[in-house]
mmCIF file of C-alpha atoms in Angstrom:
data_model
loop_
_atom_site.group_PDB
_atom_site.id
_atom_site.type_symbol
_atom_site.label_atom_id
_atom_site.label_comp_id
_atom_site.label_asym_id
_atom_site.label_seq_id
_atom_site.Cartn_x
_atom_site.Cartn_y
_atom_site.Cartn_z
ATOM 1 C CA MET A 228 -37.152 -175.287 -38.365
ATOM 2 C CA ASP A 229 -35.164 -174.307 -35.135
ATOM 3 C CA VAL A 230 -35.662 -170.389 -35.566
ATOM 4 C CA SER A 231 -32.381 -168.585 -33.882
ATOM 5 C CA GLU A 232 -33.460 -165.415 -31.387
ATOM 6 C CA ARG A 233 -30.916 -163.395 -33.659
ATOM 7 C CA GLU A 234 -33.790 -164.212 -36.292
ATOM 8 C CA ARG A 235 -36.823 -163.531 -34.449
ATOM 9 C CA SER A 236 -35.194 -160.252 -33.163
ATOM 10 C CA ALA A 237 -35.640 -159.006 -36.919
ATOM 11 C CA ARG A 238 -38.046 -156.562 -38.517
ATOM 12 C CA VAL A 239 -39.363 -156.888 -41.272
ATOM 13 C CA VAL A 240 -41.631 -154.211 -43.691
ATOM 14 C CA LEU A 241 -43.578 -154.794 -47.017
ATOM 15 C CA VAL A 242 -43.890 -151.056 -48.382
ATOM 16 C CA CYS A 243 -47.099 -151.584 -50.139
ATOM 17 C CA GLY A 244 -48.799 -148.818 -52.385
ATOM 18 C CA PRO A 245 -49.249 -148.033 -56.415
ATOM 19 C CA ALA A 246 -46.889 -146.421 -58.513
ATOM 20 C CA GLY A 247 -46.055 -143.106 -57.814
ATOM 21 C CA SER A 248 -47.423 -143.318 -54.385
ATOM 22 C CA GLY A 249 -44.072 -142.607 -52.360
ATOM 23 C CA LYS A 250 -43.060 -146.938 -51.926
ATOM 24 C CA SER A 251 -39.528 -145.825 -53.033
ATOM 25 C CA THR A 252 -38.683 -142.742 -51.058
ATOM 26 C CA HIS A 253 -40.340 -144.152 -47.884
ATOM 27 C CA ALA A 254 -37.845 -147.383 -48.205
ATOM 28 C CA LEU A 255 -34.501 -145.163 -48.734
ATOM 29 C CA ARG A 256 -35.502 -143.795 -45.299
ATOM 30 C CA LEU A 257 -36.041 -147.172 -43.774
ATOM 31 C CA GLU A 258 -32.535 -148.122 -45.183
ATOM 32 C CA ARG A 259 -31.079 -144.909 -44.184
ATOM 33 C CA GLU A 260 -32.500 -145.809 -39.925
ATOM 34 C CA GLY A 261 -30.390 -149.150 -41.173
ATOM 35 C CA PHE A 262 -32.762 -151.393 -42.831
ATOM 36 C CA ALA A 263 -31.327 -153.285 -45.551
ATOM 37 C CA ARG A 264 -33.731 -152.669 -48.548
ATOM 38 C CA LEU A 265 -35.145 -154.931 -51.467
ATOM 39 C CA SER A 266 -36.116 -153.186 -54.637
ATOM 40 C CA PHE A 267 -38.442 -154.295 -57.338
ATOM 41 C CA ASP A 268 -37.793 -151.299 -59.547
ATOM 42 C CA GLU A 269 -34.038 -152.206 -59.340
ATOM 43 C CA GLU A 270 -33.955 -155.543 -59.623
ATOM 44 C CA ALA A 271 -36.247 -154.819 -62.791
ATOM 45 C CA TRP A 272 -33.990 -151.728 -64.026
ATOM 46 C CA ARG A 273 -30.830 -154.412 -63.869
ATOM 47 C CA LEU A 274 -31.809 -156.655 -65.904
ATOM 48 C CA GLY A 275 -32.368 -153.932 -68.547
ATOM 49 C CA HIS A 276 -36.363 -154.215 -68.453
ATOM 50 C CA ARG A 277 -37.366 -149.506 -68.756
ATOM 51 C CA THR A 278 -41.059 -149.865 -69.290
ATOM 52 C CA HIS A 279 -44.447 -150.497 -67.020
ATOM 53 C CA PRO A 280 -45.760 -153.314 -66.549
ATOM 54 C CA VAL A 281 -42.900 -155.933 -66.497
ATOM 55 C CA PRO A 282 -44.119 -159.174 -68.588
ATOM 56 C CA GLY A 283 -44.510 -161.534 -65.997
ATOM 57 C CA PRO A 284 -41.996 -164.160 -66.507
ATOM 58 C CA VAL A 285 -39.872 -161.481 -65.501
ATOM 59 C CA ALA A 286 -41.556 -160.452 -62.667
ATOM 60 C CA GLU A 287 -41.637 -163.933 -61.538
ATOM 61 C CA VAL A 288 -37.540 -164.125 -61.832
ATOM 62 C CA VAL A 289 -37.440 -160.286 -60.042
ATOM 63 C CA HIS A 290 -39.771 -161.889 -57.369
ATOM 64 C CA ALA A 291 -37.474 -164.809 -56.866
ATOM 65 C CA ARG A 292 -34.533 -162.787 -56.435
ATOM 66 C CA LEU A 293 -36.053 -160.383 -53.572
ATOM 67 C CA ARG A 294 -37.173 -163.497 -51.582
ATOM 68 C CA GLU A 295 -33.850 -165.267 -51.627
ATOM 69 C CA GLN A 296 -32.241 -162.263 -50.381
ATOM 70 C CA LEU A 297 -35.042 -161.516 -47.909
ATOM 71 C CA VAL A 298 -34.808 -164.766 -46.138
ATOM 72 C CA ALA A 299 -30.720 -164.678 -46.248
ATOM 73 C CA LEU A 300 -31.103 -161.349 -44.870
ATOM 74 C CA VAL A 301 -33.602 -162.034 -42.093
ATOM 75 C CA GLY A 302 -31.230 -165.123 -41.599
ATOM 76 C CA GLN A 303 -28.452 -162.993 -40.679
ATOM 77 C CA GLY A 304 -30.926 -161.082 -38.441
ATOM 78 C CA ARG A 305 -31.351 -158.251 -40.017
ATOM 79 C CA ASP A 306 -33.929 -155.724 -40.566
ATOM 80 C CA VAL A 307 -35.461 -155.518 -43.919
ATOM 81 C CA VAL A 308 -37.635 -153.068 -46.137
ATOM 82 C CA VAL A 309 -39.304 -154.732 -49.101
ATOM 83 C CA ASP A 310 -39.931 -151.936 -51.494
ATOM 84 C CA THR A 311 -42.569 -153.310 -54.494
ATOM 85 C CA SER A 312 -46.062 -152.397 -55.181
ATOM 86 C CA PHE A 313 -47.616 -155.090 -52.973
ATOM 87 C CA TRP A 314 -50.932 -153.955 -54.964
ATOM 88 C CA SER A 315 -52.899 -157.838 -54.264
ATOM 89 C CA ARG A 316 -53.371 -159.500 -50.781
ATOM 90 C CA ALA A 317 -52.224 -162.597 -52.049
ATOM 91 C CA ALA A 318 -48.822 -160.968 -53.083
ATOM 92 C CA ARG A 319 -48.620 -159.731 -49.349
ATOM 93 C CA ASP A 320 -49.513 -162.981 -48.031
ATOM 94 C CA SER A 321 -46.703 -164.765 -50.059
ATOM 95 C CA TYR A 322 -44.065 -162.771 -48.166
ATOM 96 C CA ARG A 323 -45.485 -163.000 -45.206
ATOM 97 C CA ALA A 324 -45.590 -166.628 -45.841
ATOM 98 C CA LEU A 325 -41.794 -166.407 -46.638
ATOM 99 C CA VAL A 326 -41.150 -164.651 -43.174
ATOM 100 C CA ALA A 327 -43.352 -166.900 -40.947
ATOM 101 C CA PRO A 328 -40.846 -170.142 -40.240
ATOM 102 C CA PHE A 329 -38.293 -167.158 -38.832
ATOM 103 C CA GLY A 330 -41.101 -166.580 -36.378
ATOM 104 C CA LEU A 331 -41.543 -163.126 -38.028
ATOM 105 C CA VAL A 332 -44.681 -160.625 -38.592
ATOM 106 C CA PRO A 333 -44.376 -158.430 -41.261
ATOM 107 C CA VAL A 334 -45.605 -154.733 -40.579
ATOM 108 C CA VAL A 335 -47.281 -153.075 -44.258
ATOM 109 C CA HIS A 336 -47.006 -149.839 -44.464
ATOM 110 C CA HIS A 337 -49.328 -148.817 -46.563
ATOM 111 C CA LEU A 338 -48.656 -145.179 -48.600
ATOM 112 C CA ALA A 339 -52.037 -143.920 -48.988
ATOM 113 C CA THR A 340 -51.121 -140.869 -51.431
ATOM 114 C CA PRO A 341 -53.986 -139.031 -52.810
ATOM 115 C CA ARG A 342 -54.921 -140.438 -56.284
ATOM 116 C CA ASP A 343 -54.522 -136.751 -57.693
ATOM 117 C CA GLU A 344 -50.684 -136.576 -56.110
ATOM 118 C CA VAL A 345 -50.459 -140.284 -57.370
ATOM 119 C CA LEU A 346 -51.198 -139.180 -61.119
ATOM 120 C CA ARG A 347 -49.164 -135.576 -61.088
ATOM 121 C CA ARG A 348 -45.972 -137.430 -59.974
ATOM 122 C CA LEU A 349 -46.323 -139.783 -62.291
ATOM 123 C CA ALA A 350 -46.949 -137.213 -65.202
ATOM 124 C CA ARG A 351 -43.560 -135.957 -64.307
ATOM 125 C CA ARG A 352 -41.373 -139.188 -64.870
ATOM 126 C CA ALA A 353 -38.870 -139.176 -67.239
ATOM 127 C CA GLY A 354 -37.816 -142.883 -67.189
ATOM 128 C CA THR A 355 -34.245 -141.712 -66.207
ATOM 129 C CA GLY A 356 -33.202 -144.704 -63.625
ATOM 130 C CA PRO A 357 -35.542 -146.958 -61.565
ATOM 131 C CA HIS A 358 -37.650 -144.862 -59.437
ATOM 132 C CA ASP A 359 -38.347 -142.671 -62.615
ATOM 133 C CA VAL A 360 -39.786 -145.690 -65.346
ATOM 134 C CA VAL A 361 -42.763 -143.353 -67.512
ATOM 135 C CA VAL A 362 -45.790 -144.616 -66.510
ATOM 136 C CA PRO A 363 -49.215 -143.963 -69.062
ATOM 137 C CA PRO A 364 -52.425 -142.069 -67.633
ATOM 138 C CA ASP A 365 -53.849 -145.347 -68.906
ATOM 139 C CA LEU A 366 -52.263 -147.470 -67.063
ATOM 140 C CA ALA A 367 -51.320 -145.211 -63.963
ATOM 141 C CA ARG A 368 -55.372 -145.106 -63.953
ATOM 142 C CA ASP A 369 -55.837 -149.003 -64.650
ATOM 143 C CA TYR A 370 -52.923 -149.707 -61.142
ATOM 144 C CA LEU A 371 -55.024 -147.365 -58.865
ATOM 145 C CA GLU A 372 -58.491 -149.211 -59.679
ATOM 146 C CA GLY A 373 -56.589 -152.635 -59.167
ATOM 147 C CA PHE A 374 -54.964 -151.368 -56.083
ATOM 148 C CA GLU A 375 -56.254 -153.789 -53.010
ATOM 149 C CA PRO A 376 -55.150 -151.860 -50.419
ATOM 150 C CA PRO A 377 -54.847 -154.037 -46.847
ATOM 151 C CA ASP A 378 -56.901 -154.540 -44.631
ATOM 152 C CA PRO A 379 -56.505 -154.226 -40.901
ATOM 153 C CA ASP A 380 -57.315 -158.532 -40.372
ATOM 154 C CA GLU A 381 -54.246 -159.512 -42.600
ATOM 155 C CA GLY A 382 -51.760 -158.357 -39.441
ATOM 156 C CA PRO A 383 -49.815 -154.818 -38.714
ATOM 157 C CA VAL A 384 -50.540 -152.430 -40.868
ATOM 158 C CA VAL A 385 -49.336 -148.607 -40.789
ATOM 159 C CA VAL A 386 -50.694 -146.246 -42.787
ATOM 160 C CA VAL A 387 -48.400 -143.404 -44.375
ATOM 161 C CA ARG A 388 -49.762 -140.241 -46.031
#
């Protein structure tokens, strides 16, 4: 693939952390700095999903839409922040592979929010919007226990506290 200078100059940030860690707030900050923001939760909400976890086939559709938009935006030379949990290395690697043909190496922003704070935030959720989806306590604990923090050997990682 012939990669233009404009495409090579784009930056991609993968915002990574469990539900309640502050990913969406962080992604919104980056959007105010000029990044195009892609949000898993907003796309799932648009599709009518109001509970966690989103069914597997729906998650696949949402990720397909995010990937398509990411490629289009990077192709335009835009900076992009992707707001989803990226709870596993495999998920992060799949998005890295997607932008590699553009000569880009995404930076992972790992929201390292203390467990007690995550649980406190999730307990206050009321289901009023895509970033306020209720996560029951048992599921919140499962999310925290299943989360795979990024390793430095994955590539650039910025820890956000």
